[in-house]
């Protein structure tokens, strides 16, 4: 069965960087994109960007451009999301999700369990 | 960016009720609209994609409709496990924006 298993919670100081991993299993990793979505405490969902494990192509949300980097390691079926220059408003639960493509549309059909990143001095 | 709005922001309902949640896009998105359910402390779960296609394994009491800018998620008979927050999301263009959510409780 398809599973996305994320790395554990992180506590970082303002200005630091964090790298969250997402290990996929149960499907051909390179055949599906991976998106990252975050959720601040008590808030809604925010799309951060997407990466194709096949090509390495990425598409980042404009507000995170320059601070976020998404990568993949196809040898271990793992996706990574690095966020730099952390601020307090980056405190959130970070999810990876598999991007499915059907009938000409994209959607997120499997999600990781989430990784809590807390930014605090 | 395409802005998504949802109404109501929250609603109270009883078991067996028919529940309707509305989602509106700030511009035409054809039928590039998905619905997710999120329970506290859990990751979102896909319910509906392409406005009206039911994801495999999702109960048939969930249905979606709409096109262009106006969309609806309907739960035909509310069950105990349906109390959750529901989000719409457009997949017409990036950034893939989500609506603010609709919380369904008792």
Short mmCIF file of C-alpha atoms in Angstrom, two decimals:
data_model
loop_
_atom_site.label_atom_id
_atom_site.label_comp_id
_atom_site.label_asym_id
_atom_site.label_seq_id
_atom_site.Cartn_x
_atom_site.Cartn_y
_atom_site.Cartn_z
CA UNK A 1 0.00 0.00 0.00
CA UNK A 2 1.10 3.55 -0.65
CA UNK A 3 2.77 5.20 2.33
CA UNK A 4 4.53 8.47 2.89
CA UNK A 5 6.49 8.55 6.15
CA UNK A 6 7.93 11.85 7.31
CA UNK A 7 10.78 12.68 9.65
CA UNK A 8 10.24 13.72 13.25
CA UNK A 9 9.44 17.03 14.88
CA UNK A 10 12.02 19.81 14.84
CA UNK A 11 12.64 22.86 17.03
CA UNK A 12 14.70 25.60 15.42
CA UNK A 13 15.83 29.09 16.29
CA UNK A 14 14.92 32.06 14.10
CA UNK A 15 17.31 32.34 11.17
CA UNK A 16 18.14 28.64 11.13
CA UNK A 17 17.25 26.07 8.47
CA UNK A 18 15.22 22.87 8.61
CA UNK A 19 15.14 19.89 6.29
CA UNK A 20 12.14 17.57 6.39
CA UNK A 21 12.16 14.17 4.71
CA UNK A 22 9.33 12.14 3.23
CA UNK A 23 10.00 8.48 2.43
CA UNK A 24 7.65 6.91 -0.08
CA UNK A 25 6.79 3.25 -0.46
CA UNK A 26 4.22 1.09 -2.22
CA UNK A 27 4.47 2.73 -5.64
CA UNK A 28 6.98 3.77 -8.30
CA UNK A 29 8.44 6.90 -6.74
CA UNK A 30 9.57 8.56 -9.96
CA UNK A 31 6.13 8.28 -11.54
CA UNK A 32 4.38 10.81 -9.29
CA UNK A 33 5.16 14.32 -8.17
CA UNK A 34 5.51 15.23 -4.51
CA UNK A 35 3.92 18.39 -3.17
CA UNK A 36 4.51 20.05 0.17
CA UNK A 37 1.69 21.68 2.13
CA UNK A 38 1.94 23.38 5.50
CA UNK A 39 -0.57 24.25 8.19
CA UNK A 40 0.10 26.81 10.88
CA UNK A 41 -1.46 26.07 14.29
CA UNK A 42 -5.23 26.38 14.08
CA UNK A 43 -5.03 27.62 10.49
CA UNK A 44 -5.79 26.34 7.00
CA UNK A 45 -3.69 24.60 4.38
CA UNK A 46 -0.99 26.38 2.37
CA UNK A 47 0.57 24.89 -0.76
CA UNK A 48 4.34 25.33 -0.72
CA UNK A 49 5.41 23.79 -3.99
CA UNK A 50 6.00 20.65 -5.99
CA UNK A 51 8.83 18.53 -7.33
CA UNK A 52 8.98 15.87 -10.00
CA UNK A 53 11.19 12.98 -8.87
CA UNK A 54 11.52 11.97 -12.50
CA UNK A 55 12.91 15.24 -13.88
CA UNK A 56 13.79 17.21 -10.78
CA UNK A 57 11.58 20.06 -11.99
CA UNK A 58 10.19 22.23 -9.24
CA UNK A 59 7.54 24.89 -8.80
CA UNK A 60 7.57 26.92 -5.59
CA UNK A 61 5.03 29.27 -4.09
CA UNK A 62 6.07 32.83 -4.81
CA UNK A 63 6.09 33.82 -1.14
CA UNK A 64 8.69 31.13 -0.37
CA UNK A 65 10.92 31.67 -3.39
CA UNK A 66 14.53 31.98 -2.32
CA UNK A 67 13.95 30.29 1.05
CA UNK A 68 12.69 26.85 0.05
CA UNK A 69 14.37 24.01 -1.83
CA UNK A 70 12.71 20.72 -2.68
CA UNK A 71 14.80 17.73 -3.73
CA UNK A 72 14.42 14.01 -4.15
CA UNK A 73 16.65 10.94 -3.89
CA UNK A 74 15.24 8.31 -6.21
CA UNK A 75 17.65 5.67 -4.88
CA UNK A 76 15.85 5.80 -1.52
CA UNK A 77 12.43 7.03 -2.73
CA UNK A 78 12.72 10.02 -0.44
CA UNK A 79 11.69 13.62 -0.95
CA UNK A 80 13.13 16.52 1.01
CA UNK A 81 11.97 20.03 1.77
CA UNK A 82 14.48 22.53 3.13
CA UNK A 83 13.33 25.89 4.46
CA UNK A 84 15.95 28.51 5.33
CA UNK A 85 15.99 31.76 7.30
CA UNK A 86 13.23 30.47 9.53
CA UNK A 87 10.85 32.93 11.16
CA UNK A 88 8.30 32.47 13.89
CA UNK A 89 5.50 32.40 11.33
CA UNK A 90 7.07 29.33 9.74
CA UNK A 91 5.94 27.37 12.79
CA UNK A 92 3.60 24.82 11.29
CA UNK A 93 2.82 21.21 10.54
CA UNK A 94 4.50 20.33 7.24
CA UNK A 95 2.96 17.64 5.03
CA UNK A 96 4.21 15.90 1.93
CA UNK A 97 1.60 14.56 -0.47
CA UNK A 98 1.67 12.48 -3.61
CA UNK A 99 0.48 14.38 -6.66
CA UNK A 100 -1.85 12.29 -8.81
CA UNK A 101 -2.84 13.22 -12.36
CA UNK A 102 -6.13 11.97 -13.80
CA UNK A 103 -8.65 13.37 -16.31
CA UNK A 104 -6.35 16.31 -16.92
CA UNK A 105 -6.32 17.43 -13.31
CA UNK A 106 -3.96 17.20 -10.37
CA UNK A 107 -4.85 16.25 -6.81
CA UNK A 108 -3.16 14.92 -3.68
CA UNK A 109 -4.24 11.35 -3.08
CA UNK A 110 -1.84 10.23 -0.34
CA UNK A 111 -0.39 12.31 2.47
CA UNK A 112 2.39 11.92 4.99
CA UNK A 113 1.61 12.07 8.69
CA UNK A 114 3.03 15.57 9.03
CA UNK A 115 6.16 17.01 10.65
CA UNK A 116 5.84 19.75 13.25
CA UNK A 117 8.44 22.47 12.88
CA UNK A 118 8.58 24.94 15.74
CA UNK A 119 10.57 28.15 15.37
CA UNK A 120 11.32 29.74 18.70
CA UNK A 121 14.14 31.63 20.34
CA UNK B 1 -3.20 33.92 -7.50
CA UNK B 2 -6.66 32.37 -7.50
CA UNK B 3 -8.49 33.04 -4.24
CA UNK B 4 -10.81 30.40 -2.85
CA UNK B 5 -13.63 31.15 -0.45
CA UNK B 6 -15.91 28.75 1.40
CA UNK B 7 -19.24 29.13 3.11
CA UNK B 8 -20.20 28.68 5.77
CA UNK B 9 -17.00 28.81 7.82
CA UNK B 10 -18.62 26.47 10.29
CA UNK B 11 -21.91 24.69 10.73
CA UNK B 12 -23.67 22.60 13.31
CA UNK B 13 -25.57 19.56 12.14
CA UNK B 14 -27.14 16.39 13.43
CA UNK B 15 -26.68 12.78 12.47
CA UNK B 16 -28.60 12.01 9.30
CA UNK B 17 -28.69 15.62 8.14
CA UNK B 18 -27.99 16.61 4.56
CA UNK B 19 -25.05 19.02 4.60
CA UNK B 20 -23.96 21.34 1.80
CA UNK B 21 -20.71 23.30 1.69
CA UNK B 22 -20.03 25.90 -0.97
CA UNK B 23 -16.70 26.87 -2.50
CA UNK B 24 -16.14 29.80 -4.84
CA UNK B 25 -13.09 30.63 -6.96
CA UNK B 26 -12.03 34.19 -7.77
CA UNK B 27 -11.82 33.29 -11.47
CA UNK B 28 -12.87 30.46 -13.73
CA UNK B 29 -11.20 27.15 -12.89
CA UNK B 30 -13.38 24.90 -15.09
CA UNK B 31 -13.77 21.73 -12.99
CA UNK B 32 -10.25 21.78 -11.53
CA UNK B 33 -11.53 21.59 -7.98
CA UNK B 34 -10.78 19.06 -5.24
CA UNK B 35 -12.26 18.47 -1.79
CA UNK B 36 -10.42 17.21 1.29
CA UNK B 37 -11.57 16.20 4.77
CA UNK B 38 -9.34 16.79 7.79
CA UNK B 39 -9.89 15.50 11.29
CA UNK B 40 -8.04 16.96 14.28
CA UNK B 41 -4.44 15.82 14.45
CA UNK B 42 -4.66 14.01 11.13
CA UNK B 43 -3.51 14.65 7.59
CA UNK B 44 -6.09 15.75 5.03
CA UNK B 45 -7.90 13.01 3.13
CA UNK B 46 -8.97 13.33 -0.50
CA UNK B 47 -12.72 13.00 -1.01
CA UNK B 48 -13.53 14.40 -4.44
CA UNK B 49 -11.36 15.37 -7.41
CA UNK B 50 -12.19 17.10 -10.68
CA UNK B 51 -15.22 18.65 -8.99
CA UNK B 52 -17.37 15.53 -9.00
CA UNK B 53 -15.25 12.37 -9.13
CA UNK B 54 -15.39 10.32 -5.95
CA UNK B 55 -12.03 9.08 -4.74
CA UNK B 56 -11.78 5.32 -4.37
CA UNK B 57 -12.87 4.13 -0.95
CA UNK B 58 -14.82 7.27 -0.09
CA UNK B 59 -18.46 6.60 0.89
CA UNK B 60 -21.07 7.43 -1.72
CA UNK B 61 -22.87 9.82 0.67
CA UNK B 62 -20.22 12.34 -0.39
CA UNK B 63 -20.76 14.07 -3.71
CA UNK B 64 -19.41 17.10 -5.50
CA UNK B 65 -20.78 19.35 -8.18
CA UNK B 66 -20.16 22.62 -9.93
CA UNK B 67 -18.00 24.25 -12.56
CA UNK B 68 -16.38 27.55 -13.53
CA UNK B 69 -16.40 29.41 -10.20
CA UNK B 70 -19.05 27.81 -8.01
CA UNK B 71 -18.79 24.38 -6.43
CA UNK B 72 -20.61 22.33 -3.82
CA UNK B 73 -19.74 19.43 -1.56
CA UNK B 74 -22.76 17.52 -0.28
CA UNK B 75 -22.96 14.92 2.45
CA UNK B 76 -26.31 13.22 1.94
CA UNK B 77 -26.71 11.77 5.44
CA UNK B 78 -24.22 12.91 8.06
CA UNK B 79 -22.49 10.13 9.97
CA UNK B 80 -20.50 10.37 13.24
CA UNK B 81 -17.20 10.02 11.40
CA UNK B 82 -18.00 12.98 9.13
CA UNK B 83 -17.50 15.60 11.82
CA UNK B 84 -14.36 17.30 10.52
CA UNK B 85 -13.09 20.31 8.60
CA UNK B 86 -13.53 20.34 4.83
CA UNK B 87 -11.27 22.19 2.40
CA UNK B 88 -11.65 22.90 -1.28
CA UNK B 89 -8.57 23.33 -3.45
CA UNK B 90 -8.13 24.53 -7.01
CA UNK B 91 -5.78 22.68 -9.36
CA UNK B 92 -6.22 25.03 -12.32
CA UNK B 93 -2.97 26.89 -11.74
CA UNK B 94 -0.14 27.33 -9.30
CA UNK B 95 -0.11 28.19 -6.48
CA UNK B 96 -2.63 25.42 -5.77
CA UNK B 97 -4.65 27.45 -3.32
CA UNK B 98 -6.99 26.02 -0.70
CA UNK B 99 -10.15 27.48 0.70
CA UNK B 100 -10.16 28.53 4.37
CA UNK B 101 -12.10 25.46 5.43
CA UNK B 102 -15.57 24.63 6.76
CA UNK B 103 -15.81 23.02 10.17
CA UNK B 104 -18.71 20.62 10.58
CA UNK B 105 -19.66 19.82 14.16
CA UNK B 106 -22.62 18.84 16.26
#
